[in-house]
XYZ file of C-alpha atoms in Angstrom:
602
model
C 69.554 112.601 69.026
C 66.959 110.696 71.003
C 63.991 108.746 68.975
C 60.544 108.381 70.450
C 57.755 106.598 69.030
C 54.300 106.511 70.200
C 51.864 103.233 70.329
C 48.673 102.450 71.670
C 48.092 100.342 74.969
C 44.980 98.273 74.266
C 42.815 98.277 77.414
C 39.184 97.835 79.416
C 37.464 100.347 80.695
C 34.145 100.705 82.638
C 33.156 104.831 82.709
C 34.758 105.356 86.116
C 38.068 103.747 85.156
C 37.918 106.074 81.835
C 37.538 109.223 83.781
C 40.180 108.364 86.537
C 42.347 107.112 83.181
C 42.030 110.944 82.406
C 43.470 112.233 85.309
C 46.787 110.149 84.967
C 47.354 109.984 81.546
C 47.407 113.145 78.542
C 45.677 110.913 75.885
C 43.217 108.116 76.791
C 40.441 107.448 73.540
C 37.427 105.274 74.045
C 38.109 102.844 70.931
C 34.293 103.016 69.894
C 32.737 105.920 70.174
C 30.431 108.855 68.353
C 33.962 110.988 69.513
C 35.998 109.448 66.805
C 34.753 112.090 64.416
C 36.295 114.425 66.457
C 40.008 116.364 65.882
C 41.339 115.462 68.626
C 41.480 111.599 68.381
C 44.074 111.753 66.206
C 44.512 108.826 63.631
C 42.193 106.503 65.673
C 39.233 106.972 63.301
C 41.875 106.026 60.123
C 43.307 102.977 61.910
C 39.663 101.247 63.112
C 38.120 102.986 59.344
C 40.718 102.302 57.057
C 40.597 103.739 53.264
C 38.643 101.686 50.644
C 41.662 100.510 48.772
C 43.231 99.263 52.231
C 40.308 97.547 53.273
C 39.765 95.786 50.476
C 43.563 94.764 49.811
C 44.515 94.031 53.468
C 41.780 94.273 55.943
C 38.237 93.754 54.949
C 38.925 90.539 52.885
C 39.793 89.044 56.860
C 36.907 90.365 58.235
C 33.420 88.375 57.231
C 30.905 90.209 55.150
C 27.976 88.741 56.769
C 26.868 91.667 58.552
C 26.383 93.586 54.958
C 25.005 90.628 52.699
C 22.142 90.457 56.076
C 21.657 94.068 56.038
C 20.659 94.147 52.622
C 18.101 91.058 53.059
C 16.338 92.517 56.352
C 12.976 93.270 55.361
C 9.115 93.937 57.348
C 10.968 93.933 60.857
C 12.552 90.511 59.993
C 15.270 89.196 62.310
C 18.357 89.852 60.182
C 19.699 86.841 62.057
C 16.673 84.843 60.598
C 17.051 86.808 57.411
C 20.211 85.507 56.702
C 18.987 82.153 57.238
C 17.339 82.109 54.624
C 20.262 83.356 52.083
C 21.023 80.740 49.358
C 24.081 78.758 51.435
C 26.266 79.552 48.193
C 25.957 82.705 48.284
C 27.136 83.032 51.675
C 29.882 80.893 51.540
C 32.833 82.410 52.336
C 35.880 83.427 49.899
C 39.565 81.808 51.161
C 40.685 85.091 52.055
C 44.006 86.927 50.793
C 46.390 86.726 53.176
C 48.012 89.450 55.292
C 52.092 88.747 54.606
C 52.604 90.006 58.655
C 56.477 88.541 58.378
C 57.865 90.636 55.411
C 55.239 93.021 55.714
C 55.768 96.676 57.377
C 52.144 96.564 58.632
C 52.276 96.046 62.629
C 49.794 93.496 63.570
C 48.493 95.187 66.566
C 46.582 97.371 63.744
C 44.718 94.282 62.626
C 43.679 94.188 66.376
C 42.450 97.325 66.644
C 40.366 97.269 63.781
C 38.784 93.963 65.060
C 37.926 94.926 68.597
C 36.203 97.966 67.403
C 34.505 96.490 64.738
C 33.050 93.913 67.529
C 32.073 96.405 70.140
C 30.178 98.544 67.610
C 28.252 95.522 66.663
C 27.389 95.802 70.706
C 25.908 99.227 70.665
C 23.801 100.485 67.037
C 24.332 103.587 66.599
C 27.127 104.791 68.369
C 29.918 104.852 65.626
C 28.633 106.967 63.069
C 31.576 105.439 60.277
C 30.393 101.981 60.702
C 28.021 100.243 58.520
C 24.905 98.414 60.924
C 25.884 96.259 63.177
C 23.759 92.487 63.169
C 21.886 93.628 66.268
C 21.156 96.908 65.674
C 17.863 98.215 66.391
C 16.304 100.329 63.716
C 13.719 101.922 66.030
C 14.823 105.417 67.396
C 12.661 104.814 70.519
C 14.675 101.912 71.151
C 18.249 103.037 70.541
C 20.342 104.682 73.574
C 23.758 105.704 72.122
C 26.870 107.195 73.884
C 26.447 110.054 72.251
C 22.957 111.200 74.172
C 23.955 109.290 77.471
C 27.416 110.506 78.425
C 26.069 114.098 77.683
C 22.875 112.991 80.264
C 22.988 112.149 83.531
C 24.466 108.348 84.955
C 21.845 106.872 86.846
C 23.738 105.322 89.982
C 22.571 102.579 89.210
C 24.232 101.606 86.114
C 27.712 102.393 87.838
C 27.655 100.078 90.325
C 30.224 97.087 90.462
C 29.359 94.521 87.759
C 26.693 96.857 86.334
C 28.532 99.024 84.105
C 29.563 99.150 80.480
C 32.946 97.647 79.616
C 34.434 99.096 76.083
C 38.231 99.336 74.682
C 40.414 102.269 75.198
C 43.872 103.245 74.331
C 46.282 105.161 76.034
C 48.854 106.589 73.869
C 52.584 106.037 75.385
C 56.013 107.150 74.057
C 58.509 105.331 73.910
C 62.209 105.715 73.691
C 63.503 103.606 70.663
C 66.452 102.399 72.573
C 63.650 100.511 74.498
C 63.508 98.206 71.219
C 65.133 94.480 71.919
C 67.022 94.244 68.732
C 64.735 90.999 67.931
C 61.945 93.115 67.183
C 61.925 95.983 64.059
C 58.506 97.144 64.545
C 56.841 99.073 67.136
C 55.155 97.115 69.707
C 51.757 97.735 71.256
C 50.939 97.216 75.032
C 48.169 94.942 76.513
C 47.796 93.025 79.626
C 47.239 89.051 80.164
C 43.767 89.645 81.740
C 42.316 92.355 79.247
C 43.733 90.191 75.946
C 42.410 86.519 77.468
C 38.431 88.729 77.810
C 39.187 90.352 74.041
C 40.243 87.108 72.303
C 37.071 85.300 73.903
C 34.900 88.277 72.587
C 36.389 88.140 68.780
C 35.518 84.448 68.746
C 38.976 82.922 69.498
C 39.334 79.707 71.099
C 42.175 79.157 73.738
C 44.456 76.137 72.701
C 47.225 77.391 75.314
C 47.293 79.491 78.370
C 50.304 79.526 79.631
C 51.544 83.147 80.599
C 54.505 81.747 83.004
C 56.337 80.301 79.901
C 55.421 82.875 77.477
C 53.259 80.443 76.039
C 49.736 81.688 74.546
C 47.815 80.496 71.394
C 44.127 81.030 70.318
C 42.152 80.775 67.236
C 38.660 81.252 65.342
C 36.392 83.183 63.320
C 39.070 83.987 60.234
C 41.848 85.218 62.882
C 44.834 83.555 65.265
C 47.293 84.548 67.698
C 50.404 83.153 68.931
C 53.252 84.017 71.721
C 57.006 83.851 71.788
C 58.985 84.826 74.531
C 61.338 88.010 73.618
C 64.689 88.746 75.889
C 64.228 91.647 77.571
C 60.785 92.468 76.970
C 58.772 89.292 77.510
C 55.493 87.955 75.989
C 55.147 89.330 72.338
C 51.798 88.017 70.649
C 51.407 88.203 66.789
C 47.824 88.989 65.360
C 46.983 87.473 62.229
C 44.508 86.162 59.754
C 43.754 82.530 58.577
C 42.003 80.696 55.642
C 38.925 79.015 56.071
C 35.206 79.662 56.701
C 35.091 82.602 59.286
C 31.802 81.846 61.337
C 30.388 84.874 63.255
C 32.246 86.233 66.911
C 29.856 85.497 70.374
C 27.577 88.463 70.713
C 28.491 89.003 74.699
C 27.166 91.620 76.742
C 29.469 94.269 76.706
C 29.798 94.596 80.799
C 32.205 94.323 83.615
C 29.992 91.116 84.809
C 30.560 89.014 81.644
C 33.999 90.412 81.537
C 34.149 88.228 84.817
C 32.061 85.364 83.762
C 34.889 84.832 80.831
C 37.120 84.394 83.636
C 35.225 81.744 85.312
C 34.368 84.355 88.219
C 30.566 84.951 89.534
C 29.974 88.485 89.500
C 27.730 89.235 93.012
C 24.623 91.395 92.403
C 25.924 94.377 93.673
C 22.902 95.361 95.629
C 22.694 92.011 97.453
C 25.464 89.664 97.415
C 28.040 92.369 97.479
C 31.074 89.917 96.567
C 32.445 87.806 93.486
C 32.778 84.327 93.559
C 36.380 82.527 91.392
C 35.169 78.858 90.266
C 38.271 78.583 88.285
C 41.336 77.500 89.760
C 44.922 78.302 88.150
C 44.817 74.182 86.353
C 41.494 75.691 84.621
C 39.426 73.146 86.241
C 36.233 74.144 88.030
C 36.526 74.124 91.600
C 34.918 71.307 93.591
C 31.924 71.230 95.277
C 33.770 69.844 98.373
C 36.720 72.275 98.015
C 36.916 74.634 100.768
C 37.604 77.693 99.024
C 34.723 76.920 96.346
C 31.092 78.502 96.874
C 29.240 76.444 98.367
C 31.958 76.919 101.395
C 31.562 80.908 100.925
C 27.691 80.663 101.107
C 27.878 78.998 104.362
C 27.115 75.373 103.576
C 29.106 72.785 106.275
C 31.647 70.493 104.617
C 29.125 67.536 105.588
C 26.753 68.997 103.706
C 28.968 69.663 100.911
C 29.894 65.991 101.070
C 26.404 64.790 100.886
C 25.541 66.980 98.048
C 28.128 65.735 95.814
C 27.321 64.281 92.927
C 25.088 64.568 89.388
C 22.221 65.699 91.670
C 24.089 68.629 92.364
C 23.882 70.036 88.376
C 20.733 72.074 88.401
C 21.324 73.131 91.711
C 24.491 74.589 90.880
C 23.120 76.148 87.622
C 20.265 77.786 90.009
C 22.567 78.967 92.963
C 24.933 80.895 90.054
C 21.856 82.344 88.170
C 20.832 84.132 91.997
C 23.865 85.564 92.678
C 24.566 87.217 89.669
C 23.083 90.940 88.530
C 21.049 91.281 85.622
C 23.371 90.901 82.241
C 21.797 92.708 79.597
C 22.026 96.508 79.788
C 20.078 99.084 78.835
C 20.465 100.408 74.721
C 21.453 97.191 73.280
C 19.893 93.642 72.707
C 22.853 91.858 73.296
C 22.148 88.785 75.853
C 24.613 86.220 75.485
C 27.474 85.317 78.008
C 29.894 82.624 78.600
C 30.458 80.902 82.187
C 32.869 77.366 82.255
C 31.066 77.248 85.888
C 27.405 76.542 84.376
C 26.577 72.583 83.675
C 25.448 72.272 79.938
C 26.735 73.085 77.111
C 25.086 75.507 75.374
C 22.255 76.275 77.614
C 22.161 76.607 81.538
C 20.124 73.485 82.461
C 17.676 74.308 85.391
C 13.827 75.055 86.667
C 14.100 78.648 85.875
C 14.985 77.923 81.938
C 12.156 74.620 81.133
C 8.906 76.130 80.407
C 7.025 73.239 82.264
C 8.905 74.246 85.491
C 8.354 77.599 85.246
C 4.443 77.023 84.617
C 3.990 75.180 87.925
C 5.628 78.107 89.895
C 3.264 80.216 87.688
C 0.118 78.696 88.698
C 0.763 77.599 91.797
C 1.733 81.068 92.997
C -1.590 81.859 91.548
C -3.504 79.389 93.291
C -1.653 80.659 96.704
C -2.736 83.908 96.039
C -6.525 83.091 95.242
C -7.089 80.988 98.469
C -5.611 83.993 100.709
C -7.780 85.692 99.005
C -11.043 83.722 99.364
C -9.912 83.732 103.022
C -8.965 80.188 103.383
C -6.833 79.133 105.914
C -3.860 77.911 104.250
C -1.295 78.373 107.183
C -2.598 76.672 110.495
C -2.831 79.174 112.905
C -2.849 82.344 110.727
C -4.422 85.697 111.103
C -6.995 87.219 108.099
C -4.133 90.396 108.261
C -0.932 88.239 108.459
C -2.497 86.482 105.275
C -3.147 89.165 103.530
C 0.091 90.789 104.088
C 1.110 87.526 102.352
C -0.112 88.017 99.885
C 0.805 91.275 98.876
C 4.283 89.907 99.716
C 3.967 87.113 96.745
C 2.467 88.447 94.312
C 5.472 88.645 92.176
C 4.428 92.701 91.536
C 1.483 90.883 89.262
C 4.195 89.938 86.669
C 3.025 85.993 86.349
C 2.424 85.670 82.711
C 6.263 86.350 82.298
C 6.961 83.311 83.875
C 6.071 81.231 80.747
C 7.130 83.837 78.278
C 9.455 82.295 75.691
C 13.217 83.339 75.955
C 15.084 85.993 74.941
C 16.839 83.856 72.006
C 13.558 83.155 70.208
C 12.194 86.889 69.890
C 11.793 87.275 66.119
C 12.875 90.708 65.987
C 15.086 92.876 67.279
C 12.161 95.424 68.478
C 10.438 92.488 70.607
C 13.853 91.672 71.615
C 14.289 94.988 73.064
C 10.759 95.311 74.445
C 11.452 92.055 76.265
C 14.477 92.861 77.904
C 12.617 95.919 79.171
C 9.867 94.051 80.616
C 12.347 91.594 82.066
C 14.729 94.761 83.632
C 11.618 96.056 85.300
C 10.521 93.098 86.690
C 14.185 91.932 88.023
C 14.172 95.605 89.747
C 10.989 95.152 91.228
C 12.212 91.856 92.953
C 15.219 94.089 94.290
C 12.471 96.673 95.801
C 10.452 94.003 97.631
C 13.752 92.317 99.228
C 15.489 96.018 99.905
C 11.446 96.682 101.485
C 10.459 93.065 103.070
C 7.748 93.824 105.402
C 7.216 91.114 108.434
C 4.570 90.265 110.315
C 4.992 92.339 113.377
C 5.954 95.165 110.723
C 9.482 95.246 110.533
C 11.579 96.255 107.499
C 13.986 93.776 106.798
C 16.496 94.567 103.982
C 17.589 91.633 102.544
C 20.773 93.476 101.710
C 21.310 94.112 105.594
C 24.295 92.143 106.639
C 24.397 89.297 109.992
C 26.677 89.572 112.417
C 29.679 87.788 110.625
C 29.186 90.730 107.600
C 27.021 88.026 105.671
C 23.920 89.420 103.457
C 20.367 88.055 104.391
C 20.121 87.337 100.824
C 22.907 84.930 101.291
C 21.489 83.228 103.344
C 18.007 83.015 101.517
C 19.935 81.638 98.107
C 21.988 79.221 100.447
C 18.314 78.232 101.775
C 16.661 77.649 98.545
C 20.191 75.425 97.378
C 19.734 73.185 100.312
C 16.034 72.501 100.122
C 16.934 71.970 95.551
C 19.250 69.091 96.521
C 16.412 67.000 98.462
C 13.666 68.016 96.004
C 15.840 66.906 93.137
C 16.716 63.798 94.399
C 13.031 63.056 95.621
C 11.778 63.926 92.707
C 14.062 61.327 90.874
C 12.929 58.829 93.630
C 9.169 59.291 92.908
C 9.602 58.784 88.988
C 11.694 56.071 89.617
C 8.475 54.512 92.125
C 5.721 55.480 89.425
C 7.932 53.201 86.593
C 7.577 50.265 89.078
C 4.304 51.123 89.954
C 3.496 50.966 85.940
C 2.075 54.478 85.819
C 1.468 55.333 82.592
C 4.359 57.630 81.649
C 4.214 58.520 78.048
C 4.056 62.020 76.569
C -0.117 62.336 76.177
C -0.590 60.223 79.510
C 1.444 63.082 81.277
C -0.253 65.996 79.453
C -3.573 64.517 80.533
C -2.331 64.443 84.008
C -0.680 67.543 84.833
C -3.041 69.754 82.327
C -5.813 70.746 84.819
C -3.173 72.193 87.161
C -1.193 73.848 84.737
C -2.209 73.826 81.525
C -0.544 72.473 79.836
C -2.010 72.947 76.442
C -0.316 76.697 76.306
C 3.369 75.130 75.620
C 4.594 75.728 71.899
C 5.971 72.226 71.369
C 5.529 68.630 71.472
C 6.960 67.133 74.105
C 6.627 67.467 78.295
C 9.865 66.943 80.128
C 9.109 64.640 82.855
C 12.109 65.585 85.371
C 11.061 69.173 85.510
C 7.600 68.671 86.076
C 8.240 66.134 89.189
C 11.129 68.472 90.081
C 8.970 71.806 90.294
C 6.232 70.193 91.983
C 8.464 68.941 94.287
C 9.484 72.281 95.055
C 5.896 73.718 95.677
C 5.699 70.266 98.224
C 8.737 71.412 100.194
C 8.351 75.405 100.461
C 4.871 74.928 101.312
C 6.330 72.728 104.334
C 7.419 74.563 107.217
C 9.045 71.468 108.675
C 12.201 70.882 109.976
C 14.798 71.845 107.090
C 12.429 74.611 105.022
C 13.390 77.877 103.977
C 13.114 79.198 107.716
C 14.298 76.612 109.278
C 17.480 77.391 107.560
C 17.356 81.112 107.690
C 16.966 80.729 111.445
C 19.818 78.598 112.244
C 22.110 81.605 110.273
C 20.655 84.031 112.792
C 17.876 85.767 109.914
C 14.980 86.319 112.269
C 11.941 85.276 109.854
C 9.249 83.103 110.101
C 7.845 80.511 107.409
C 5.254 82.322 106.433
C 7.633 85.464 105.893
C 10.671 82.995 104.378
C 8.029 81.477 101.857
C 6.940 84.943 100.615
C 10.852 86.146 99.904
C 11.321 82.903 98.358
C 8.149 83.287 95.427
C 10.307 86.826 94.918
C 13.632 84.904 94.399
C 11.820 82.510 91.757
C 10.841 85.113 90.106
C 14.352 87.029 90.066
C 15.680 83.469 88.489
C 13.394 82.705 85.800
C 13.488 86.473 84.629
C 17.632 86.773 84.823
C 17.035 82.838 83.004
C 15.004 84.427 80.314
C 16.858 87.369 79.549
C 20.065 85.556 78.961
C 21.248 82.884 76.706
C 24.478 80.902 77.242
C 27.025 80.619 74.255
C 28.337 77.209 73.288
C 31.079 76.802 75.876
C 32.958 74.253 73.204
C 33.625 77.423 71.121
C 35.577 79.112 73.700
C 38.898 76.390 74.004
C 40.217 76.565 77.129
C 38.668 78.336 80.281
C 40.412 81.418 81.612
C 41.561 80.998 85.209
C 39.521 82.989 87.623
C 43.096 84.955 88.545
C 43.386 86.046 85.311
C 40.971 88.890 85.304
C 42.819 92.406 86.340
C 45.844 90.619 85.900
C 48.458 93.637 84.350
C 51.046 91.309 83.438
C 52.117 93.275 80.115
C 51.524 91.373 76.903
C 53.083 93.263 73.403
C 51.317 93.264 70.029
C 53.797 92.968 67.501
């Protein structure tokens, strides 16, 4: 008599891998969904909502209460982030937990698993599993709150199902199995996984990688209340156990739940789809960031000569670096959830991305001196030798950053107070990204051509390539420059202390509207530095450089696209906020990601 069993494999899905997952396969169940109610999902809904006298005994003691005790404390539209703040720290403190005895028990671990992973993907998206209690970032205002209930009954937009756009969630595909498959090591059944899809759902619980090392069966992470660990099984291969640990908890990295962060865990930069049309790997299989010098790393793929590369080398190189990734990803957040944060290993700093787009003083010198260019075309003045009253004011209409200039000195996404500004924000921000997107896809020149930044050169490069790789090149002089002429003032004994400075630079840019003490020096000279150079046509501008990769623009034309680029930076810069990158252990080898090496659950 033959004996078959039936487990779950634990997977990723964005919607278009779901519905081709449904053509090859009888039962494939998104793991958070309004559709667990449902009949035909089986014992899904009892396995991710476990009874009250299970929860309590063996699961919810493992998983931290925070997200009720806040719930209970949010009140007027107050941050329950903030809320919980302010919670007596003893009453938070966590209880050692009871353990979970997974060696002499009969539970399977791989349960555990499940129950996590859903648990943390319903925290992404408020609303959309009706058993849950409320998520910490769930948004209480209906006018806010797109569940997957409402959109998978309405219509896609394209848009949203483009490469590194889309939603990434959990699914399981039920497979049967013969029990003769069973090594005789093992008693239990085993669940299925791959390497690449348990490296992105470890990072997402809060586990920290202590070993990655797939080739001899070797894997081991830890954090937030919960471990894993690998042993190598004859026959089978890598079997991971799924268990819970003693010990203050701490809350799991709220990550935006898309392909594209999916791919920033694995140290890859996910191309804008509409532009850059490629992804970039900045982690090599040693989990060490790629050099700058390295062939194969992206300053090669953008087009930048080895000398070049060479010269740039070097702590100069930081912000630049920091920029050049923020411009060739897509926008992160999506649309029905306030979820912003993301992990890269390829960003310099450690819990923020350290560049002009995210210091407010940078950010108000592109702000007002965008608006100064705009009022002398207007007055008429002739601030390009040689130009024509029409060429200037098609200029202008060019840089006007679609009249969106007070968001350049808007405060980030992580210091919105509530969850409704939050959301209101990222709105604001999504519209302006897309309308940086329409002018490049709709660049008027001079002689009234359309040029599509999107259009691809001769070697099947995009324009906008070429205009990032332009701005990168003219951040590495401006940087250093800048660091010369601070250096020059010191000797000079120009007065460089915090009111001396705000005195200075406040009739430019006023300076008085910062919230906050302090003026950082390096990004005012920096920013200023880069109004000097892009107002430059010399040799080695914007143009210049566009030129020489066969992009037929003038200077004029190259400095308008470039005031639409800033503003595509600062906005993806605001809408985002980088996670500690301590918190995540080890980075995750760019190869990693799609890899279907199978991994059990015990």
């Amino acid at each position: 008599l033959e004996t078959t069993y039936v487990t779950p494999h634990i997977t990723l899905f964005s919607p278009s891998d779901f519905k081709l997952a449904q053509q090859r396969f009888d039962d494939v169940y998104w793991l958070s969904s309004p559709d667990l109610n449902e009949d035909n999902c089986g014992l899904i809904p009892d396995t991710v909502h476990p009874p009250k006298r299970r929860t309590e005994k063996q699961l919810e003691s493992n998983v931290p209460r925070k997200a009720e005790s806040v719930t209970e404390t949010k009140r007027n539209g107050q941050d329950v982030e903030q809320a919980y703040a302010q919670v007596n720290p003893r009453n938070r403190k966590a209880k050692n937990p009871k353990r979970i005895g997974t060696e002499s028990s009969t539970l399977v671990t791989w349960i555990l698993v499940l129950y996590k992973v859903h648990r943390q993907y319903s925290g992404y998206w408020p609303g959309e599993c009706t058993m849950c209690d409320i998520p910490l970032n769930a948004i209480r205002s209906g006018s806010n709150r797109i569940t997957r209930s409402t959109s998978r009954k309405a219509k896609v937009e394209e848009e949203d199902e483009l490469a590194n756009l889309a939603r990434s969630d959990p699914a399981i595909v039920y497979c049967r199995w013969n029990w003769d498959f069973m090594p005789p090591d093992m008693t239990r059944p085993l669940a299925e996984t791959t390497l690449g899809d348990i490296a992105i759902l470890a990072a997402r619980m809060g586990l920290s990688w202590r070993t990655l090392d797939p080739e001899n069966s070797k894997l081991q992470a830890d954090g937030c209340g919960y471990a894993m660990n690998s042993t190598e099984v004859r026959g089978i291969g890598t079997v991971l156990r799924f268990f819970t640990t003693a010990g203050y908890y701490g809350e799991a990295p709220q990550l935006v739940p898309s392909v594209a962060c999916d791919k920033l865990i694995c140290g890859i930069i996910p191309g804008c789809p509409n532009f850059v049309q490629q992804d970039f790997h900045l982690v090599n299989n040693d989990r060490k960031i790629i050099s700058i010098e390295d062939d194969e790393g992206i300053y090669a793929q953008i087009g930048v000569s080895k000398e070049r590369r060479r010269e740039w080398a070097g702590p100069r190189w930081w912000d630049t670096q920091n920029e050049l990734i923020i411009l060739l990803c897509p926008f992160l957040p999506l649309k029905g959830s306030t979820v912003a944060g993301f992990h890269f290993p390829g960003t310099v700093g450690r819990s923020d991305v350290r560049c002009l787009f995210r210091f407010w003083e940078g950010r108000a010198v592109l702000k007002h001196s965008i608006k100064k260019r705009i009022a002398a075309l207007q007055e008429g003045a002739a601030i390009l030798a040689g130009t024509h009253e029409e060429e200037r004011s098609d200029l202008q209409k060019r840089a006007e950053f679609s009249k969106r200039h007070d968001l350049l000195v808007e405060a980030s996404i992580q210091h919105k107070t509530s969850l409704e500004r939050k959301a209101s924000f990222l709105k604001d921000c999504r519209e302006a990204y897309h309308s940086t997107t329409e002018a490049l896809e709709n660049f008027r020149t001079d002689d009234d051509r359309r040029l599509n930044f999107s259009d691809l050169d001769e070697n099947g490069k995009p324009y906008y390539i070429h205009l990032v790789a332009a701005h990168t090149s003219m951040t590495i002089g401006a940087i250093s420059q800048a660091a010369r002429n601070q250096d020059q003032e010191r000797k000079d004994g120009v007065d460089h202390s915090q009111a001396a400075l705000k005195r200075r630079w406040n009739a430019d840019f006023h300076l008085e509207e910062k919230s906050g003490p302090g003026v950082d020096r390096a990004a005012m000279f920096t920013s200023q530095e880069y109004i000097r150079r892009i107002n430059d046509h010399k040799q080695g501008g914007i143009g210049y450089f566009m030129r020489n990769k066969g992009v037929d623009i003038s200077d004029e034309e190259a400095e308008a696209a470039w005031w639409v680029l800033m503003l595509r930076g600062v906005v993806w810069a605001l809408s985002t906020r980088q996670v500690d990158k301590n918190r995540f252990g080890e980075f995750v080898p760019s190869s990693f990601y799609g890899n279907r090496t199978p991994v059990w659950i015990t």
